[in-house]
Amino acid sequence: MEVGQMQRQWVDYTKSLFMEGFLDGQFSIFEVVSIFFEDSEKLLNDLTFALCRKSYITFRNFCEEQNTDG
């Protein structure tokens, strides 16, 4: 893809965001939405880690007890 074509796509995309109300003059709405998604991703990753960690601890405890049912 040519640079000129990519720049044109960027301008069209930015224009559509303005028209749909996702951007204002200072891009503040876009920034709020971006921060929300970044924070959401971090929270989901933390939750996933916590859930996996709990499963690993439970599995390790079963192994230490030599419990074959676990």
PDB file of N, CA and C in Angstrom:
ATOM      1  N   MET A   1       0.840  -1.175   0.000  1.00  0.00           N
ATOM      2  CA  MET A   1       0.000   0.000   0.000  1.00  0.00           C
ATOM      3  C   MET A   1       0.887   1.241   0.000  1.00  0.00           C
ATOM      4  N   GLU A   2       0.554   2.171  -0.832  1.00  0.00           N
ATOM      5  CA  GLU A   2       1.345   3.394  -0.944  1.00  0.00           C
ATOM      6  C   GLU A   2       1.124   4.304   0.259  1.00  0.00           C
ATOM      7  N   VAL A   3       2.119   5.136   0.526  1.00  0.00           N
ATOM      8  CA  VAL A   3       2.036   6.080   1.636  1.00  0.00           C
ATOM      9  C   VAL A   3       0.877   7.052   1.423  1.00  0.00           C
ATOM     10  N   GLY A   4       0.739   7.553   0.227  1.00  0.00           N
ATOM     11  CA  GLY A   4      -0.348   8.487  -0.071  1.00  0.00           C
ATOM     12  C   GLY A   4      -1.716   7.877   0.177  1.00  0.00           C
ATOM     13  N   GLN A   5      -1.856   6.623  -0.206  1.00  0.00           N
ATOM     14  CA  GLN A   5      -3.125   5.928  -0.007  1.00  0.00           C
ATOM     15  C   GLN A   5      -3.397   5.729   1.491  1.00  0.00           C
ATOM     16  N   MET A   6      -2.358   5.390   2.244  1.00  0.00           N
ATOM     17  CA  MET A   6      -2.515   5.218   3.684  1.00  0.00           C
ATOM     18  C   MET A   6      -2.879   6.539   4.360  1.00  0.00           C
ATOM     19  N   GLN A   7      -2.253   7.629   3.917  1.00  0.00           N
ATOM     20  CA  GLN A   7      -2.571   8.939   4.482  1.00  0.00           C
ATOM     21  C   GLN A   7      -4.021   9.309   4.188  1.00  0.00           C
ATOM     22  N   ARG A   8      -4.467   9.012   2.998  1.00  0.00           N
ATOM     23  CA  ARG A   8      -5.853   9.307   2.620  1.00  0.00           C
ATOM     24  C   ARG A   8      -6.826   8.502   3.484  1.00  0.00           C
ATOM     25  N   GLN A   9      -6.500   7.228   3.713  1.00  0.00           N
ATOM     26  CA  GLN A   9      -7.346   6.397   4.566  1.00  0.00           C
ATOM     27  C   GLN A   9      -7.401   6.966   5.982  1.00  0.00           C
ATOM     28  N   TRP A  10      -6.254   7.438   6.478  1.00  0.00           N
ATOM     29  CA  TRP A  10      -6.194   8.020   7.815  1.00  0.00           C
ATOM     30  C   TRP A  10      -7.082   9.276   7.899  1.00  0.00           C
ATOM     31  N   VAL A  11      -7.004  10.116   6.892  1.00  0.00           N
ATOM     32  CA  VAL A  11      -7.824  11.333   6.867  1.00  0.00           C
ATOM     33  C   VAL A  11      -9.304  10.964   6.821  1.00  0.00           C
ATOM     34  N   ASP A  12      -9.659  10.007   5.978  1.00  0.00           N
ATOM     35  CA  ASP A  12     -11.060   9.580   5.879  1.00  0.00           C
ATOM     36  C   ASP A  12     -11.553   8.981   7.195  1.00  0.00           C
ATOM     37  N   TYR A  13     -10.709   8.190   7.819  1.00  0.00           N
ATOM     38  CA  TYR A  13     -11.070   7.566   9.094  1.00  0.00           C
ATOM     39  C   TYR A  13     -11.271   8.624  10.176  1.00  0.00           C
ATOM     40  N   THR A  14     -10.345   9.584  10.254  1.00  0.00           N
ATOM     41  CA  THR A  14     -10.457  10.665  11.236  1.00  0.00           C
ATOM     42  C   THR A  14     -11.718  11.483  10.990  1.00  0.00           C
ATOM     43  N   LYS A  15     -11.995  11.764   9.728  1.00  0.00           N
ATOM     44  CA  LYS A  15     -13.195  12.531   9.377  1.00  0.00           C
ATOM     45  C   LYS A  15     -14.455  11.778   9.804  1.00  0.00           C
ATOM     46  N   SER A  16     -14.481  10.469   9.590  1.00  0.00           N
ATOM     47  CA  SER A  16     -15.661   9.693   9.977  1.00  0.00           C
ATOM     48  C   SER A  16     -15.827   9.667  11.497  1.00  0.00           C
ATOM     49  N   LEU A  17     -14.713   9.648  12.233  1.00  0.00           N
ATOM     50  CA  LEU A  17     -14.811   9.686  13.693  1.00  0.00           C
ATOM     51  C   LEU A  17     -15.370  11.021  14.179  1.00  0.00           C
ATOM     52  N   PHE A  18     -14.985  12.115  13.524  1.00  0.00           N
ATOM     53  CA  PHE A  18     -15.550  13.427  13.855  1.00  0.00           C
ATOM     54  C   PHE A  18     -17.049  13.440  13.579  1.00  0.00           C
ATOM     55  N   MET A  19     -17.437  12.928  12.422  1.00  0.00           N
ATOM     56  CA  MET A  19     -18.845  12.955  12.028  1.00  0.00           C
ATOM     57  C   MET A  19     -19.707  12.097  12.954  1.00  0.00           C
ATOM     58  N   GLU A  20     -19.158  10.982  13.449  1.00  0.00           N
ATOM     59  CA  GLU A  20     -19.916  10.095  14.328  1.00  0.00           C
ATOM     60  C   GLU A  20     -19.887  10.549  15.785  1.00  0.00           C
ATOM     61  N   GLY A  21     -19.082  11.565  16.091  1.00  0.00           N
ATOM     62  CA  GLY A  21     -19.044  12.088  17.449  1.00  0.00           C
ATOM     63  C   GLY A  21     -18.034  11.426  18.358  1.00  0.00           C
ATOM     64  N   PHE A  22     -17.183  10.565  17.814  1.00  0.00           N
ATOM     65  CA  PHE A  22     -16.155   9.922  18.630  1.00  0.00           C
ATOM     66  C   PHE A  22     -14.974  10.845  18.890  1.00  0.00           C
ATOM     67  N   LEU A  23     -14.811  11.837  18.050  1.00  0.00           N
ATOM     68  CA  LEU A  23     -13.735  12.810  18.218  1.00  0.00           C
ATOM     69  C   LEU A  23     -14.320  14.203  18.331  1.00  0.00           C
ATOM     70  N   ASP A  24     -13.684  15.012  19.167  1.00  0.00           N
ATOM     71  CA  ASP A  24     -14.007  16.430  19.166  1.00  0.00           C
ATOM     72  C   ASP A  24     -12.718  17.170  18.822  1.00  0.00           C
ATOM     73  N   GLY A  25     -12.706  18.459  18.956  1.00  0.00           N
ATOM     74  CA  GLY A  25     -11.543  19.251  18.559  1.00  0.00           C
ATOM     75  C   GLY A  25     -10.260  18.880  19.275  1.00  0.00           C
ATOM     76  N   GLN A  26     -10.374  18.390  20.501  1.00  0.00           N
ATOM     77  CA  GLN A  26      -9.180  18.036  21.264  1.00  0.00           C
ATOM     78  C   GLN A  26      -8.962  16.525  21.338  1.00  0.00           C
ATOM     79  N   PHE A  27      -9.733  15.754  20.620  1.00  0.00           N
ATOM     80  CA  PHE A  27      -9.639  14.302  20.609  1.00  0.00           C
ATOM     81  C   PHE A  27      -9.919  13.706  21.994  1.00  0.00           C
ATOM     82  N   SER A  28     -10.607  14.445  22.867  1.00  0.00           N
ATOM     83  CA  SER A  28     -10.790  13.975  24.240  1.00  0.00           C
ATOM     84  C   SER A  28     -11.699  12.750  24.327  1.00  0.00           C
ATOM     85  N   ILE A  29     -12.742  12.690  23.525  1.00  0.00           N
ATOM     86  CA  ILE A  29     -13.628  11.527  23.557  1.00  0.00           C
ATOM     87  C   ILE A  29     -12.860  10.287  23.127  1.00  0.00           C
ATOM     88  N   PHE A  30     -12.067  10.420  22.087  1.00  0.00           N
ATOM     89  CA  PHE A  30     -11.255   9.303  21.614  1.00  0.00           C
ATOM     90  C   PHE A  30     -10.285   8.847  22.699  1.00  0.00           C
ATOM     91  N   GLU A  31      -9.676   9.796  23.398  1.00  0.00           N
ATOM     92  CA  GLU A  31      -8.729   9.457  24.458  1.00  0.00           C
ATOM     93  C   GLU A  31      -9.416   8.711  25.591  1.00  0.00           C
ATOM     94  N   VAL A  32     -10.609   9.147  25.964  1.00  0.00           N
ATOM     95  CA  VAL A  32     -11.351   8.476  27.033  1.00  0.00           C
ATOM     96  C   VAL A  32     -11.670   7.040  26.639  1.00  0.00           C
ATOM     97  N   VAL A  33     -12.125   6.846  25.414  1.00  0.00           N
ATOM     98  CA  VAL A  33     -12.448   5.501  24.940  1.00  0.00           C
ATOM     99  C   VAL A  33     -11.185   4.644  24.882  1.00  0.00           C
ATOM    100  N   SER A  34     -10.083   5.206  24.412  1.00  0.00           N
ATOM    101  CA  SER A  34      -8.820   4.465  24.344  1.00  0.00           C
ATOM    102  C   SER A  34      -8.354   4.047  25.732  1.00  0.00           C
ATOM    103  N   ILE A  35      -8.420   4.965  26.679  1.00  0.00           N
ATOM    104  CA  ILE A  35      -8.009   4.650  28.052  1.00  0.00           C
ATOM    105  C   ILE A  35      -8.908   3.569  28.642  1.00  0.00           C
ATOM    106  N   PHE A  36     -10.208   3.651  28.362  1.00  0.00           N
ATOM    107  CA  PHE A  36     -11.138   2.635  28.853  1.00  0.00           C
ATOM    108  C   PHE A  36     -10.735   1.248  28.356  1.00  0.00           C
ATOM    109  N   PHE A  37     -10.449   1.128  27.060  1.00  0.00           N
ATOM    110  CA  PHE A  37     -10.093  -0.176  26.514  1.00  0.00           C
ATOM    111  C   PHE A  37      -8.741  -0.658  27.028  1.00  0.00           C
ATOM    112  N   GLU A  38      -7.794   0.244  27.202  1.00  0.00           N
ATOM    113  CA  GLU A  38      -6.500  -0.150  27.762  1.00  0.00           C
ATOM    114  C   GLU A  38      -6.669  -0.650  29.193  1.00  0.00           C
ATOM    115  N   ASP A  39      -7.448   0.074  29.993  1.00  0.00           N
ATOM    116  CA  ASP A  39      -7.687  -0.342  31.374  1.00  0.00           C
ATOM    117  C   ASP A  39      -8.454  -1.656  31.426  1.00  0.00           C
ATOM    118  N   SER A  40      -9.428  -1.818  30.538  1.00  0.00           N
ATOM    119  CA  SER A  40     -10.205  -3.054  30.494  1.00  0.00           C
ATOM    120  C   SER A  40      -9.316  -4.243  30.168  1.00  0.00           C
ATOM    121  N   GLU A  41      -8.419  -4.057  29.218  1.00  0.00           N
ATOM    122  CA  GLU A  41      -7.505  -5.136  28.854  1.00  0.00           C
ATOM    123  C   GLU A  41      -6.621  -5.515  30.037  1.00  0.00           C
ATOM    124  N   LYS A  42      -6.115  -4.518  30.747  1.00  0.00           N
ATOM    125  CA  LYS A  42      -5.267  -4.785  31.909  1.00  0.00           C
ATOM    126  C   LYS A  42      -6.050  -5.533  32.985  1.00  0.00           C
ATOM    127  N   LEU A  43      -7.279  -5.103  33.254  1.00  0.00           N
ATOM    128  CA  LEU A  43      -8.101  -5.777  34.258  1.00  0.00           C
ATOM    129  C   LEU A  43      -8.403  -7.219  33.873  1.00  0.00           C
ATOM    130  N   LEU A  44      -8.721  -7.450  32.611  1.00  0.00           N
ATOM    131  CA  LEU A  44      -8.992  -8.816  32.155  1.00  0.00           C
ATOM    132  C   LEU A  44      -7.754  -9.694  32.269  1.00  0.00           C
ATOM    133  N   ASN A  45      -6.595  -9.149  31.937  1.00  0.00           N
ATOM    134  CA  ASN A  45      -5.356  -9.909  32.085  1.00  0.00           C
ATOM    135  C   ASN A  45      -5.081 -10.232  33.544  1.00  0.00           C
ATOM    136  N   ASP A  46      -5.316  -9.270  34.441  1.00  0.00           N
ATOM    137  CA  ASP A  46      -5.120  -9.507  35.874  1.00  0.00           C
ATOM    138  C   ASP A  46      -6.082 -10.568  36.398  1.00  0.00           C
ATOM    139  N   LEU A  47      -7.338 -10.510  35.965  1.00  0.00           N
ATOM    140  CA  LEU A  47      -8.315 -11.518  36.382  1.00  0.00           C
ATOM    141  C   LEU A  47      -7.941 -12.905  35.878  1.00  0.00           C
ATOM    142  N   THR A  48      -7.502 -12.976  34.637  1.00  0.00           N
ATOM    143  CA  THR A  48      -7.078 -14.256  34.070  1.00  0.00           C
ATOM    144  C   THR A  48      -5.919 -14.831  34.862  1.00  0.00           C
ATOM    145  N   PHE A  49      -4.947 -13.986  35.176  1.00  0.00           N
ATOM    146  CA  PHE A  49      -3.794 -14.426  35.960  1.00  0.00           C
ATOM    147  C   PHE A  49      -4.236 -14.926  37.331  1.00  0.00           C
ATOM    148  N   ALA A  50      -5.139 -14.193  37.981  1.00  0.00           N
ATOM    149  CA  ALA A  50      -5.599 -14.582  39.313  1.00  0.00           C
ATOM    150  C   ALA A  50      -6.342 -15.914  39.271  1.00  0.00           C
ATOM    151  N   LEU A  51      -7.183 -16.110  38.261  1.00  0.00           N
ATOM    152  CA  LEU A  51      -7.917 -17.369  38.147  1.00  0.00           C
ATOM    153  C   LEU A  51      -6.981 -18.539  37.871  1.00  0.00           C
ATOM    154  N   CYS A  52      -6.021 -18.333  36.993  1.00  0.00           N
ATOM    155  CA  CYS A  52      -5.061 -19.398  36.687  1.00  0.00           C
ATOM    156  C   CYS A  52      -4.212 -19.713  37.906  1.00  0.00           C
ATOM    157  N   ARG A  53      -3.807 -18.673  38.613  1.00  0.00           N
ATOM    158  CA  ARG A  53      -2.967 -18.864  39.793  1.00  0.00           C
ATOM    159  C   ARG A  53      -3.706 -19.696  40.835  1.00  0.00           C
ATOM    160  N   LYS A  54      -4.994 -19.407  41.039  1.00  0.00           N
ATOM    161  CA  LYS A  54      -5.783 -20.174  42.001  1.00  0.00           C
ATOM    162  C   LYS A  54      -5.849 -21.643  41.589  1.00  0.00           C
ATOM    163  N   SER A  55      -6.026 -21.905  40.307  1.00  0.00           N
ATOM    164  CA  SER A  55      -6.073 -23.284  39.814  1.00  0.00           C
ATOM    165  C   SER A  55      -4.742 -23.985  40.023  1.00  0.00           C
ATOM    166  N   TYR A  56      -3.638 -23.279  39.780  1.00  0.00           N
ATOM    167  CA  TYR A  56      -2.318 -23.870  39.968  1.00  0.00           C
ATOM    168  C   TYR A  56      -2.069 -24.211  41.428  1.00  0.00           C
ATOM    169  N   ILE A  57      -2.493 -23.325  42.325  1.00  0.00           N
ATOM    170  CA  ILE A  57      -2.299 -23.572  43.754  1.00  0.00           C
ATOM    171  C   ILE A  57      -3.117 -24.781  44.190  1.00  0.00           C
ATOM    172  N   THR A  58      -4.358 -24.861  43.732  1.00  0.00           N
ATOM    173  CA  THR A  58      -5.208 -26.003  44.064  1.00  0.00           C
ATOM    174  C   THR A  58      -4.598 -27.291  43.538  1.00  0.00           C
ATOM    175  N   PHE A  59      -4.117 -27.273  42.304  1.00  0.00           N
ATOM    176  CA  PHE A  59      -3.488 -28.454  41.716  1.00  0.00           C
ATOM    177  C   PHE A  59      -2.249 -28.861  42.505  1.00  0.00           C
ATOM    178  N   ARG A  60      -1.427 -27.881  42.872  1.00  0.00           N
ATOM    179  CA  ARG A  60      -0.217 -28.173  43.640  1.00  0.00           C
ATOM    180  C   ARG A  60      -0.571 -28.795  44.989  1.00  0.00           C
ATOM    181  N   ASN A  61      -1.605 -28.283  45.639  1.00  0.00           N
ATOM    182  CA  ASN A  61      -2.018 -28.839  46.928  1.00  0.00           C
ATOM    183  C   ASN A  61      -2.485 -30.278  46.782  1.00  0.00           C
ATOM    184  N   PHE A  62      -3.231 -30.569  45.720  1.00  0.00           N
ATOM    185  CA  PHE A  62      -3.649 -31.949  45.478  1.00  0.00           C
ATOM    186  C   PHE A  62      -2.439 -32.849  45.239  1.00  0.00           C
ATOM    187  N   CYS A  63      -1.457 -32.339  44.521  1.00  0.00           N
ATOM    188  CA  CYS A  63      -0.246 -33.124  44.261  1.00  0.00           C
ATOM    189  C   CYS A  63       0.519 -33.389  45.550  1.00  0.00           C
ATOM    190  N   GLU A  64       0.607 -32.380  46.400  1.00  0.00           N
ATOM    191  CA  GLU A  64       1.311 -32.562  47.664  1.00  0.00           C
ATOM    192  C   GLU A  64       0.596 -33.565  48.560  1.00  0.00           C
ATOM    193  N   GLU A  65      -0.729 -33.592  48.502  1.00  0.00           N
ATOM    194  CA  GLU A  65      -1.507 -34.547  49.287  1.00  0.00           C
ATOM    195  C   GLU A  65      -1.569 -35.906  48.600  1.00  0.00           C
ATOM    196  N   GLN A  66      -1.094 -35.967  47.379  1.00  0.00           N
ATOM    197  CA  GLN A  66      -1.159 -37.158  46.530  1.00  0.00           C
ATOM    198  C   GLN A  66      -2.603 -37.626  46.385  1.00  0.00           C
ATOM    199  N   ASN A  67      -3.466 -36.670  46.180  1.00  0.00           N
ATOM    200  CA  ASN A  67      -4.884 -36.915  46.013  1.00  0.00           C
ATOM    201  C   ASN A  67      -5.152 -37.125  44.525  1.00  0.00           C
ATOM    202  N   THR A  68      -5.508 -38.340  44.149  1.00  0.00           N
ATOM    203  CA  THR A  68      -5.737 -38.637  42.733  1.00  0.00           C
ATOM    204  C   THR A  68      -7.110 -38.174  42.263  1.00  0.00           C
ATOM    205  N   ASP A  69      -8.024 -37.876  43.182  1.00  0.00           N
ATOM    206  CA  ASP A  69      -9.350 -37.391  42.790  1.00  0.00           C
ATOM    207  C   ASP A  69      -9.284 -35.961  42.264  1.00  0.00           C
ATOM    208  N   GLY A  70      -8.309 -35.181  42.738  1.00  0.00           N
ATOM    209  CA  GLY A  70      -8.193 -33.775  42.340  1.00  0.00           C
ATOM    210  C   GLY A  70      -7.620 -33.671  40.982  1.00  0.00           C
TER     211      GLY A  70
END
